[in-house]
Amino acid sequence: MLAALAALEEAYARRGAPFEGRTGAGAPVVGYVGADMPVELLTAAGARAFRLTGDPESDSALGDRYLGRGVDPVARSVLARLLAGAFGDLDRVVVSRDCEASLRLFYALRELSRVEPGRRLPEVYLVDILHLPHRTTALYNRRRIGEFAARLEAWTGRPLDLAGAVAAHNERRRLLAAAAELRRAVPARLTGRQFLAVAGAALPVEEHVALLERLLAEAGRLAEHAGRRVFLSGSDHDTPHVYEAIESEGHVIVGEDHSFGEPLRAEPVGGGGLDALAEHYHHSGPTAHRATAAERAAHVATAVRRCRAELLLAYSRVGDEAPAWDFPAQRAAAGIPAVSLERQEYGRADLTALRKDDPCAV
Protein backbone atom coordinates (compact mmCIF):
# COMPACT_ATOMS: atom_id res chain seq x y z
CA MET A 1 0.00 0.00 0.00
CA LEU A 2 1.30 3.46 -0.89
CA ALA A 3 2.46 5.67 1.96
CA ALA A 4 -0.30 8.28 1.74
CA LEU A 5 -3.08 5.71 1.49
CA ALA A 6 -1.61 3.74 4.40
CA ALA A 7 -1.50 6.90 6.52
CA LEU A 8 -5.11 7.70 5.67
CA GLU A 9 -6.15 4.14 6.52
CA GLU A 10 -4.37 4.44 9.87
CA ALA A 11 -6.12 7.73 10.62
CA TYR A 12 -9.46 6.22 9.60
CA ALA A 13 -8.92 3.42 12.12
CA ARG A 14 -8.75 6.14 14.80
CA ARG A 15 -12.13 7.67 13.87
CA GLY A 16 -14.34 8.33 16.85
CA ALA A 17 -11.36 9.46 18.95
CA PRO A 18 -9.93 12.96 19.43
CA PHE A 19 -7.00 13.61 17.13
CA GLU A 20 -3.89 15.46 18.18
CA GLY A 21 -4.73 18.74 16.53
CA ARG A 22 -4.60 22.27 17.81
CA THR A 23 -4.21 22.31 21.57
CA GLY A 24 -4.05 26.00 22.37
CA ALA A 25 -5.25 27.28 25.71
CA GLY A 26 -9.01 27.12 26.01
CA ALA A 27 -9.48 24.93 22.92
CA PRO A 28 -12.28 22.46 23.76
CA VAL A 29 -12.39 18.80 22.80
CA VAL A 30 -15.66 18.49 20.89
CA GLY A 31 -17.42 15.39 19.63
CA TYR A 32 -20.08 16.07 17.02
CA VAL A 33 -22.97 14.14 15.52
CA GLY A 34 -24.76 14.44 12.23
CA ALA A 35 -24.28 15.43 8.60
CA ASP A 36 -25.44 19.04 9.02
CA MET A 37 -22.54 20.09 11.23
CA PRO A 38 -20.86 23.34 10.07
CA VAL A 39 -17.40 21.91 10.67
CA GLU A 40 -15.77 25.12 9.46
CA LEU A 41 -16.87 26.79 12.70
CA LEU A 42 -15.30 24.06 14.82
CA THR A 43 -12.03 24.48 12.91
CA ALA A 44 -12.28 28.27 13.17
CA ALA A 45 -12.53 27.93 16.94
CA GLY A 46 -9.37 25.81 17.07
CA ALA A 47 -11.33 22.95 18.66
CA ARG A 48 -10.10 19.37 18.66
CA ALA A 49 -13.27 18.22 16.97
CA PHE A 50 -14.19 14.78 15.63
CA ARG A 51 -17.36 13.04 14.51
CA LEU A 52 -18.74 10.48 16.94
CA THR A 53 -19.34 7.04 15.47
CA GLY A 54 -21.04 3.89 16.63
CA ASP A 55 -19.66 0.37 16.82
CA PRO A 56 -21.73 -2.63 15.66
CA GLU A 57 -19.51 -4.94 17.71
CA SER A 58 -20.00 -3.21 21.07
CA ASP A 59 -22.85 -3.47 23.57
CA SER A 60 -25.56 -0.87 22.96
CA ALA A 61 -27.74 -1.80 25.97
CA LEU A 62 -27.47 1.64 27.59
CA GLY A 63 -28.36 3.36 24.35
CA ASP A 64 -31.28 0.98 23.84
CA ARG A 65 -32.48 1.72 27.38
CA TYR A 66 -32.67 5.48 26.94
CA LEU A 67 -33.56 5.79 23.25
CA GLY A 68 -35.61 2.64 22.69
CA ARG A 69 -34.94 0.00 20.08
CA GLY A 70 -37.07 1.77 17.46
CA VAL A 71 -34.39 4.44 16.97
CA ASP A 72 -31.59 4.02 14.40
CA PRO A 73 -29.00 1.72 16.02
CA VAL A 74 -26.18 4.11 15.13
CA ALA A 75 -27.61 6.73 17.49
CA ARG A 76 -28.16 4.09 20.16
CA SER A 77 -24.57 2.90 19.80
CA VAL A 78 -23.19 6.45 19.98
CA LEU A 79 -25.16 7.10 23.17
CA ALA A 80 -24.02 3.83 24.72
CA ARG A 81 -20.40 4.64 23.89
CA LEU A 82 -20.74 8.14 25.30
CA LEU A 83 -22.15 6.80 28.55
CA ALA A 84 -19.35 4.22 28.71
CA GLY A 85 -16.67 6.88 28.20
CA ALA A 86 -15.48 5.33 24.94
CA PHE A 87 -14.71 8.74 23.40
CA GLY A 88 -12.43 9.93 26.19
CA ASP A 89 -12.81 13.23 28.00
CA LEU A 90 -15.06 15.48 25.93
CA ASP A 91 -15.68 19.09 26.84
CA ARG A 92 -18.73 19.37 24.61
CA VAL A 93 -20.99 17.33 22.33
CA VAL A 94 -22.56 19.18 19.43
CA VAL A 95 -25.47 17.55 17.61
CA SER A 96 -26.85 18.59 14.23
CA ARG A 97 -30.50 17.91 13.45
CA ASP A 98 -29.87 15.97 10.26
CA CYS A 99 -32.46 13.30 11.12
CA GLU A 100 -34.88 12.26 13.85
CA ALA A 101 -32.38 9.86 15.43
CA SER A 102 -29.83 12.65 15.94
CA LEU A 103 -32.49 14.87 17.50
CA ARG A 104 -33.56 12.06 19.83
CA LEU A 105 -29.93 11.59 20.84
CA PHE A 106 -29.67 15.29 21.71
CA TYR A 107 -32.80 15.18 23.86
CA ALA A 108 -31.58 12.06 25.65
CA LEU A 109 -28.20 13.62 26.46
CA ARG A 110 -29.80 16.85 27.66
CA GLU A 111 -32.24 15.04 29.92
CA LEU A 112 -29.62 12.66 31.29
CA SER A 113 -27.46 15.64 32.24
CA ARG A 114 -30.45 17.16 34.04
CA VAL A 115 -31.81 14.13 35.89
CA GLU A 116 -28.55 12.21 36.43
CA PRO A 117 -25.89 14.87 37.07
CA GLY A 118 -23.63 12.26 38.65
CA ARG A 119 -22.87 10.90 35.17
CA ARG A 120 -20.82 14.03 34.42
CA LEU A 121 -21.78 14.10 30.78
CA PRO A 122 -20.29 16.82 28.57
CA GLU A 123 -22.40 19.86 27.79
CA VAL A 124 -24.57 19.19 24.75
CA TYR A 125 -25.54 21.78 22.13
CA LEU A 126 -27.93 21.53 19.16
CA VAL A 127 -27.23 23.06 15.75
CA ASP A 128 -30.65 23.17 14.10
CA ILE A 129 -30.30 23.57 10.34
CA LEU A 130 -33.45 23.25 8.23
CA HIS A 131 -33.75 22.60 4.50
CA LEU A 132 -37.09 23.91 3.27
CA PRO A 133 -36.74 26.01 0.09
CA HIS A 134 -38.01 29.22 1.71
CA ARG A 135 -36.49 32.59 2.59
CA THR A 136 -37.77 32.21 6.14
CA THR A 137 -35.81 28.95 6.44
CA ALA A 138 -32.66 30.70 5.19
CA LEU A 139 -33.13 33.43 7.80
CA TYR A 140 -33.71 30.82 10.51
CA ASN A 141 -30.53 28.96 9.54
CA ARG A 142 -28.49 32.18 9.51
CA ARG A 143 -29.58 32.89 13.07
CA ARG A 144 -28.74 29.37 14.23
CA ILE A 145 -25.29 29.55 12.57
CA GLY A 146 -24.65 32.92 14.22
CA GLU A 147 -25.67 31.59 17.62
CA PHE A 148 -23.34 28.61 17.26
CA ALA A 149 -20.44 30.88 16.26
CA ALA A 150 -21.08 33.05 19.31
CA ARG A 151 -21.24 30.00 21.56
CA LEU A 152 -17.90 28.75 20.22
CA GLU A 153 -16.31 32.13 20.90
CA ALA A 154 -17.66 31.98 24.45
CA TRP A 155 -16.29 28.45 24.92
CA THR A 156 -12.81 29.36 23.67
CA GLY A 157 -12.57 33.01 24.74
CA ARG A 158 -11.24 34.14 21.37
CA PRO A 159 -12.58 35.23 17.98
CA LEU A 160 -13.06 32.71 15.21
CA ASP A 161 -10.69 32.47 12.26
CA LEU A 162 -13.56 31.82 9.88
CA ALA A 163 -11.87 32.87 6.64
CA GLY A 164 -8.93 30.54 7.25
CA ALA A 165 -11.17 27.64 8.24
CA VAL A 166 -13.43 28.03 5.20
CA ALA A 167 -10.41 28.14 2.88
CA ALA A 168 -8.99 24.96 4.45
CA HIS A 169 -12.26 23.03 4.21
CA ASN A 170 -12.84 24.21 0.65
CA GLU A 171 -9.41 22.86 -0.27
CA ARG A 172 -10.26 19.54 1.36
CA ARG A 173 -13.51 19.39 -0.63
CA ARG A 174 -11.58 20.03 -3.83
CA LEU A 175 -9.06 17.29 -3.09
CA LEU A 176 -11.75 14.80 -2.06
CA ALA A 177 -13.51 15.45 -5.36
CA ALA A 178 -10.26 14.67 -7.15
CA ALA A 179 -9.83 11.48 -5.09
CA ALA A 180 -13.38 10.48 -6.01
CA GLU A 181 -12.36 10.63 -9.66
CA LEU A 182 -9.78 7.92 -8.93
CA ARG A 183 -12.57 5.65 -7.73
CA ARG A 184 -14.70 6.48 -10.77
CA ALA A 185 -11.90 5.51 -13.15
CA VAL A 186 -12.30 2.33 -15.22
CA PRO A 187 -10.92 0.23 -13.70
CA ALA A 188 -11.24 1.91 -10.31
CA ARG A 189 -8.02 3.03 -8.64
CA LEU A 190 -9.61 3.09 -5.17
CA THR A 191 -12.14 0.65 -3.71
CA GLY A 192 -15.19 1.92 -1.89
CA ARG A 193 -13.66 0.76 1.40
CA GLN A 194 -10.48 2.68 0.66
CA PHE A 195 -12.45 5.80 -0.21
CA LEU A 196 -14.22 5.62 3.16
CA ALA A 197 -10.77 5.86 4.75
CA VAL A 198 -9.68 8.65 2.41
CA ALA A 199 -12.79 10.71 3.23
CA GLY A 200 -13.15 9.80 6.90
CA ALA A 201 -9.57 9.97 8.18
CA ALA A 202 -9.59 11.37 11.73
CA LEU A 203 -7.19 14.25 11.14
CA PRO A 204 -7.13 18.03 11.55
CA VAL A 205 -8.14 19.55 8.24
CA GLU A 206 -4.62 20.84 7.44
CA GLU A 207 -3.09 17.38 7.93
CA HIS A 208 -5.89 15.78 5.94
CA VAL A 209 -5.25 18.18 3.06
CA ALA A 210 -1.55 17.35 3.09
CA LEU A 211 -2.19 13.60 2.92
CA LEU A 212 -4.78 14.01 0.15
CA GLU A 213 -2.22 15.96 -1.87
CA ARG A 214 0.28 13.14 -1.38
CA LEU A 215 -2.32 10.55 -2.37
CA LEU A 216 -3.09 12.36 -5.61
CA ALA A 217 0.62 12.73 -6.34
CA GLU A 218 0.98 8.95 -5.96
CA ALA A 219 -2.19 8.15 -7.93
CA GLY A 220 -0.32 6.69 -10.89
CA ARG A 221 0.97 3.88 -8.67
CA LEU A 222 -2.39 2.92 -7.17
CA ALA A 223 -3.62 -0.61 -7.85
CA GLU A 224 -6.46 -1.25 -10.28
CA HIS A 225 -9.69 -2.79 -8.94
CA ALA A 226 -11.99 -4.73 -11.25
CA GLY A 227 -15.44 -6.00 -10.39
CA ARG A 228 -19.05 -5.08 -10.85
CA ARG A 229 -19.35 -1.33 -10.31
CA VAL A 230 -21.87 -0.54 -7.57
CA PHE A 231 -23.49 2.71 -6.52
CA LEU A 232 -24.56 2.44 -2.87
CA SER A 233 -27.59 4.45 -1.77
CA GLY A 234 -29.40 4.69 1.54
CA SER A 235 -28.37 4.64 5.18
CA ASP A 236 -25.15 6.18 6.49
CA HIS A 237 -22.15 3.92 7.04
CA ASP A 238 -19.99 5.11 9.93
CA THR A 239 -17.99 1.86 9.88
CA PRO A 240 -16.51 -0.15 6.97
CA HIS A 241 -18.39 -3.39 7.73
CA VAL A 242 -21.00 -3.21 4.96
CA TYR A 243 -18.51 -1.99 2.36
CA GLU A 244 -16.20 -4.88 3.17
CA ALA A 245 -19.05 -7.38 2.90
CA ILE A 246 -20.16 -6.09 -0.50
CA GLU A 247 -16.68 -5.83 -1.97
CA SER A 248 -15.72 -9.28 -0.69
CA GLU A 249 -18.28 -10.60 -3.21
CA GLY A 250 -16.27 -9.24 -6.12
CA HIS A 251 -17.96 -5.84 -6.43
CA VAL A 252 -16.38 -2.40 -6.20
CA ILE A 253 -18.35 0.52 -4.75
CA VAL A 254 -17.68 3.48 -7.03
CA GLY A 255 -20.10 5.96 -5.49
CA GLU A 256 -22.54 6.55 -2.65
CA ASP A 257 -24.99 9.14 -1.35
CA HIS A 258 -24.42 9.07 2.40
CA SER A 259 -22.57 11.54 4.60
CA PHE A 260 -19.53 9.40 5.49
CA GLY A 261 -18.50 8.98 1.87
CA GLU A 262 -18.26 11.39 -1.03
CA PRO A 263 -19.83 14.74 -0.04
CA LEU A 264 -23.34 15.22 -1.37
CA ARG A 265 -22.41 18.81 -2.09
CA ALA A 266 -18.80 19.28 -3.14
CA GLU A 267 -19.16 22.95 -4.08
CA PRO A 268 -17.01 25.28 -1.97
CA VAL A 269 -18.43 27.63 0.60
CA GLY A 270 -18.53 31.04 -1.04
CA GLY A 271 -17.30 34.32 0.32
CA GLY A 272 -19.42 36.19 2.80
CA GLY A 273 -18.62 34.71 6.18
CA LEU A 274 -21.51 33.36 8.21
CA ASP A 275 -24.05 34.22 5.50
CA ALA A 276 -22.27 32.00 2.99
CA LEU A 277 -21.85 29.24 5.54
CA ALA A 278 -25.56 29.26 6.36
CA GLU A 279 -26.46 29.15 2.67
CA HIS A 280 -24.09 26.22 2.07
CA TYR A 281 -25.60 24.05 4.79
CA HIS A 282 -29.14 25.09 3.86
CA HIS A 283 -28.54 23.42 0.48
CA SER A 284 -26.29 20.59 1.62
CA GLY A 285 -27.74 17.72 -0.37
CA PRO A 286 -30.79 15.49 -0.87
CA THR A 287 -30.75 12.99 2.00
CA ALA A 288 -33.55 10.51 2.58
CA HIS A 289 -34.64 12.30 5.75
CA ARG A 290 -35.19 15.75 4.23
CA ALA A 291 -35.74 15.45 0.46
CA THR A 292 -38.50 14.14 -1.76
CA ALA A 293 -38.24 10.80 -3.51
CA ALA A 294 -38.07 12.61 -6.85
CA GLU A 295 -35.13 14.75 -5.70
CA ARG A 296 -33.31 11.70 -4.42
CA ALA A 297 -33.97 9.80 -7.63
CA ALA A 298 -32.64 12.64 -9.79
CA HIS A 299 -29.51 12.87 -7.66
CA VAL A 300 -28.88 9.12 -7.85
CA ALA A 301 -29.45 9.01 -11.61
CA THR A 302 -26.86 11.73 -12.16
CA ALA A 303 -24.36 10.10 -9.78
CA VAL A 304 -24.84 6.66 -11.35
CA ARG A 305 -24.01 8.02 -14.80
CA ARG A 306 -21.06 9.98 -13.50
CA CYS A 307 -19.39 7.00 -11.82
CA ARG A 308 -20.43 4.55 -14.59
CA ALA A 309 -22.08 2.22 -12.11
CA GLU A 310 -23.47 -1.10 -13.33
CA LEU A 311 -25.69 -1.81 -10.32
CA LEU A 312 -27.70 0.37 -7.95
CA LEU A 313 -27.70 -1.09 -4.42
CA ALA A 314 -30.11 0.53 -1.96
CA TYR A 315 -29.37 -0.29 1.69
CA SER A 316 -31.53 0.63 4.68
CA ARG A 317 -31.00 -0.33 8.31
CA VAL A 318 -33.50 -1.42 10.90
CA GLY A 319 -34.57 1.81 12.56
CA ASP A 320 -33.67 3.86 9.47
CA GLU A 321 -36.43 2.98 7.05
CA ALA A 322 -36.61 6.33 5.22
CA PRO A 323 -34.18 5.36 2.41
CA ALA A 324 -36.29 2.34 1.45
CA TRP A 325 -39.16 4.61 0.40
CA ASP A 326 -36.96 6.15 -2.28
CA PHE A 327 -35.98 2.90 -3.98
CA PRO A 328 -38.76 2.56 -6.60
CA ALA A 329 -38.16 6.09 -7.92
CA GLN A 330 -34.38 5.60 -7.82
CA ARG A 331 -34.60 2.31 -9.73
CA ALA A 332 -36.75 3.90 -12.41
CA ALA A 333 -34.46 6.92 -12.77
CA ALA A 334 -31.13 5.08 -12.70
CA GLY A 335 -31.87 2.84 -15.67
CA ILE A 336 -29.53 0.06 -14.50
CA PRO A 337 -30.12 -3.19 -12.57
CA ALA A 338 -31.07 -2.47 -8.97
CA VAL A 339 -31.27 -4.36 -5.69
CA SER A 340 -32.80 -3.25 -2.41
CA LEU A 341 -31.52 -4.53 0.95
CA GLU A 342 -34.07 -3.48 3.57
CA ARG A 343 -34.16 -3.70 7.38
CA GLN A 344 -30.51 -4.67 7.65
CA GLU A 345 -28.84 -5.03 11.02
CA TYR A 346 -26.31 -2.34 11.92
CA GLY A 347 -22.96 -3.17 10.37
CA ARG A 348 -24.37 -6.20 8.53
CA ALA A 349 -25.51 -6.94 5.00
CA ASP A 350 -27.64 -9.91 3.96
CA LEU A 351 -26.45 -10.19 0.36
CA THR A 352 -28.85 -12.96 -0.74
CA ALA A 353 -30.58 -10.71 -3.27
CA LEU A 354 -27.23 -9.53 -4.60
CA ARG A 355 -26.10 -13.10 -5.23
CA LYS A 356 -29.12 -14.08 -7.32
CA ASP A 357 -28.65 -14.46 -11.05
CA ASP A 358 -31.30 -11.80 -11.70
CA PRO A 359 -29.97 -8.57 -10.11
CA CYS A 360 -33.43 -7.00 -10.24
CA ALA A 361 -34.76 -9.58 -7.79
CA VAL A 362 -35.58 -8.04 -4.42
PDB file of C-alpha atoms in Angstrom, residues 171-286:
ATOM      1  CA  GLU A 171      -9.412  22.856  -0.272  1.00  0.00           C
ATOM      2  CA  ARG A 172     -10.262  19.542   1.362  1.00  0.00           C
ATOM      3  CA  ARG A 173     -13.509  19.393  -0.625  1.00  0.00           C
ATOM      4  CA  ARG A 174     -11.575  20.033  -3.833  1.00  0.00           C
ATOM      5  CA  LEU A 175      -9.055  17.293  -3.087  1.00  0.00           C
ATOM      6  CA  LEU A 176     -11.746  14.799  -2.064  1.00  0.00           C
ATOM      7  CA  ALA A 177     -13.506  15.455  -5.357  1.00  0.00           C
ATOM      8  CA  ALA A 178     -10.258  14.674  -7.148  1.00  0.00           C
ATOM      9  CA  ALA A 179      -9.832  11.484  -5.089  1.00  0.00           C
ATOM     10  CA  ALA A 180     -13.384  10.483  -6.006  1.00  0.00           C
ATOM     11  CA  GLU A 181     -12.360  10.628  -9.663  1.00  0.00           C
ATOM     12  CA  LEU A 182      -9.783   7.916  -8.934  1.00  0.00           C
ATOM     13  CA  ARG A 183     -12.573   5.651  -7.728  1.00  0.00           C
ATOM     14  CA  ARG A 184     -14.703   6.482 -10.770  1.00  0.00           C
ATOM     15  CA  ALA A 185     -11.902   5.506 -13.147  1.00  0.00           C
ATOM     16  CA  VAL A 186     -12.301   2.330 -15.222  1.00  0.00           C
ATOM     17  CA  PRO A 187     -10.916   0.225 -13.702  1.00  0.00           C
ATOM     18  CA  ALA A 188     -11.237   1.908 -10.306  1.00  0.00           C
ATOM     19  CA  ARG A 189      -8.016   3.027  -8.636  1.00  0.00           C
ATOM     20  CA  LEU A 190      -9.612   3.088  -5.167  1.00  0.00           C
ATOM     21  CA  THR A 191     -12.140   0.654  -3.710  1.00  0.00           C
ATOM     22  CA  GLY A 192     -15.187   1.918  -1.891  1.00  0.00           C
ATOM     23  CA  ARG A 193     -13.657   0.761   1.396  1.00  0.00           C
ATOM     24  CA  GLN A 194     -10.477   2.679   0.658  1.00  0.00           C
ATOM     25  CA  PHE A 195     -12.446   5.798  -0.208  1.00  0.00           C
ATOM     26  CA  LEU A 196     -14.218   5.619   3.162  1.00  0.00           C
ATOM     27  CA  ALA A 197     -10.771   5.864   4.747  1.00  0.00           C
ATOM     28  CA  VAL A 198      -9.684   8.655   2.413  1.00  0.00           C
ATOM     29  CA  ALA A 199     -12.787  10.710   3.230  1.00  0.00           C
ATOM     30  CA  GLY A 200     -13.146   9.799   6.903  1.00  0.00           C
ATOM     31  CA  ALA A 201      -9.571   9.968   8.185  1.00  0.00           C
ATOM     32  CA  ALA A 202      -9.589  11.372  11.729  1.00  0.00           C
ATOM     33  CA  LEU A 203      -7.191  14.250  11.139  1.00  0.00           C
ATOM     34  CA  PRO A 204      -7.134  18.034  11.547  1.00  0.00           C
ATOM     35  CA  VAL A 205      -8.137  19.546   8.239  1.00  0.00           C
ATOM     36  CA  GLU A 206      -4.621  20.842   7.436  1.00  0.00           C
ATOM     37  CA  GLU A 207      -3.090  17.376   7.927  1.00  0.00           C
ATOM     38  CA  HIS A 208      -5.893  15.784   5.943  1.00  0.00           C
ATOM     39  CA  VAL A 209      -5.253  18.180   3.061  1.00  0.00           C
ATOM     40  CA  ALA A 210      -1.548  17.352   3.089  1.00  0.00           C
ATOM     41  CA  LEU A 211      -2.192  13.599   2.919  1.00  0.00           C
ATOM     42  CA  LEU A 212      -4.775  14.012   0.155  1.00  0.00           C
ATOM     43  CA  GLU A 213      -2.224  15.960  -1.873  1.00  0.00           C
ATOM     44  CA  ARG A 214       0.284  13.140  -1.383  1.00  0.00           C
ATOM     45  CA  LEU A 215      -2.321  10.547  -2.373  1.00  0.00           C
ATOM     46  CA  LEU A 216      -3.089  12.359  -5.608  1.00  0.00           C
ATOM     47  CA  ALA A 217       0.618  12.727  -6.342  1.00  0.00           C
ATOM     48  CA  GLU A 218       0.984   8.945  -5.956  1.00  0.00           C
ATOM     49  CA  ALA A 219      -2.187   8.152  -7.934  1.00  0.00           C
ATOM     50  CA  GLY A 220      -0.316   6.693 -10.893  1.00  0.00           C
ATOM     51  CA  ARG A 221       0.972   3.882  -8.675  1.00  0.00           C
ATOM     52  CA  LEU A 222      -2.390   2.915  -7.166  1.00  0.00           C
ATOM     53  CA  ALA A 223      -3.620  -0.611  -7.853  1.00  0.00           C
ATOM     54  CA  GLU A 224      -6.465  -1.252 -10.275  1.00  0.00           C
ATOM     55  CA  HIS A 225      -9.692  -2.790  -8.943  1.00  0.00           C
ATOM     56  CA  ALA A 226     -11.986  -4.729 -11.251  1.00  0.00           C
ATOM     57  CA  GLY A 227     -15.443  -6.001 -10.393  1.00  0.00           C
ATOM     58  CA  ARG A 228     -19.052  -5.076 -10.851  1.00  0.00           C
ATOM     59  CA  ARG A 229     -19.350  -1.333 -10.313  1.00  0.00           C
ATOM     60  CA  VAL A 230     -21.873  -0.542  -7.571  1.00  0.00           C
ATOM     61  CA  PHE A 231     -23.493   2.714  -6.522  1.00  0.00           C
ATOM     62  CA  LEU A 232     -24.556   2.444  -2.866  1.00  0.00           C
ATOM     63  CA  SER A 233     -27.589   4.449  -1.774  1.00  0.00           C
ATOM     64  CA  GLY A 234     -29.402   4.686   1.536  1.00  0.00           C
ATOM     65  CA  SER A 235     -28.367   4.645   5.183  1.00  0.00           C
ATOM     66  CA  ASP A 236     -25.150   6.182   6.490  1.00  0.00           C
ATOM     67  CA  HIS A 237     -22.148   3.923   7.044  1.00  0.00           C
ATOM     68  CA  ASP A 238     -19.987   5.112   9.927  1.00  0.00           C
ATOM     69  CA  THR A 239     -17.985   1.860   9.882  1.00  0.00           C
ATOM     70  CA  PRO A 240     -16.514  -0.150   6.974  1.00  0.00           C
ATOM     71  CA  HIS A 241     -18.387  -3.387   7.726  1.00  0.00           C
ATOM     72  CA  VAL A 242     -21.004  -3.208   4.964  1.00  0.00           C
ATOM     73  CA  TYR A 243     -18.511  -1.986   2.357  1.00  0.00           C
ATOM     74  CA  GLU A 244     -16.202  -4.878   3.173  1.00  0.00           C
ATOM     75  CA  ALA A 245     -19.051  -7.380   2.896  1.00  0.00           C
ATOM     76  CA  ILE A 246     -20.158  -6.093  -0.504  1.00  0.00           C
ATOM     77  CA  GLU A 247     -16.679  -5.830  -1.974  1.00  0.00           C
ATOM     78  CA  SER A 248     -15.720  -9.277  -0.689  1.00  0.00           C
ATOM     79  CA  GLU A 249     -18.276 -10.597  -3.206  1.00  0.00           C
ATOM     80  CA  GLY A 250     -16.274  -9.238  -6.124  1.00  0.00           C
ATOM     81  CA  HIS A 251     -17.958  -5.842  -6.431  1.00  0.00           C
ATOM     82  CA  VAL A 252     -16.377  -2.399  -6.197  1.00  0.00           C
ATOM     83  CA  ILE A 253     -18.355   0.515  -4.747  1.00  0.00           C
ATOM     84  CA  VAL A 254     -17.680   3.478  -7.029  1.00  0.00           C
ATOM     85  CA  GLY A 255     -20.100   5.960  -5.491  1.00  0.00           C
ATOM     86  CA  GLU A 256     -22.536   6.549  -2.653  1.00  0.00           C
ATOM     87  CA  ASP A 257     -24.987   9.142  -1.354  1.00  0.00           C
ATOM     88  CA  HIS A 258     -24.416   9.075   2.401  1.00  0.00           C
ATOM     89  CA  SER A 259     -22.573  11.537   4.600  1.00  0.00           C
ATOM     90  CA  PHE A 260     -19.532   9.401   5.491  1.00  0.00           C
ATOM     91  CA  GLY A 261     -18.500   8.985   1.866  1.00  0.00           C
ATOM     92  CA  GLU A 262     -18.260  11.393  -1.031  1.00  0.00           C
ATOM     93  CA  PRO A 263     -19.827  14.741  -0.041  1.00  0.00           C
ATOM     94  CA  LEU A 264     -23.339  15.218  -1.369  1.00  0.00           C
ATOM     95  CA  ARG A 265     -22.407  18.810  -2.089  1.00  0.00           C
ATOM     96  CA  ALA A 266     -18.804  19.275  -3.138  1.00  0.00           C
ATOM     97  CA  GLU A 267     -19.160  22.948  -4.084  1.00  0.00           C
ATOM     98  CA  PRO A 268     -17.011  25.276  -1.974  1.00  0.00           C
ATOM     99  CA  VAL A 269     -18.433  27.634   0.602  1.00  0.00           C
ATOM    100  CA  GLY A 270     -18.534  31.037  -1.044  1.00  0.00           C
ATOM    101  CA  GLY A 271     -17.296  34.321   0.321  1.00  0.00           C
ATOM    102  CA  GLY A 272     -19.423  36.194   2.796  1.00  0.00           C
ATOM    103  CA  GLY A 273     -18.616  34.709   6.180  1.00  0.00           C
ATOM    104  CA  LEU A 274     -21.512  33.361   8.212  1.00  0.00           C
ATOM    105  CA  ASP A 275     -24.049  34.224   5.505  1.00  0.00           C
ATOM    106  CA  ALA A 276     -22.273  32.004   2.985  1.00  0.00           C
ATOM    107  CA  LEU A 277     -21.850  29.235   5.537  1.00  0.00           C
ATOM    108  CA  ALA A 278     -25.562  29.262   6.365  1.00  0.00           C
ATOM    109  CA  GLU A 279     -26.459  29.146   2.672  1.00  0.00           C
ATOM    110  CA  HIS A 280     -24.093  26.218   2.065  1.00  0.00           C
ATOM    111  CA  TYR A 281     -25.600  24.052   4.794  1.00  0.00           C
ATOM    112  CA  HIS A 282     -29.142  25.089   3.860  1.00  0.00           C
ATOM    113  CA  HIS A 283     -28.543  23.416   0.476  1.00  0.00           C
ATOM    114  CA  SER A 284     -26.294  20.592   1.622  1.00  0.00           C
ATOM    115  CA  GLY A 285     -27.742  17.719  -0.374  1.00  0.00           C
ATOM    116  CA  PRO A 286     -30.794  15.493  -0.865  1.00  0.00           C
TER     117      PRO A 286
END
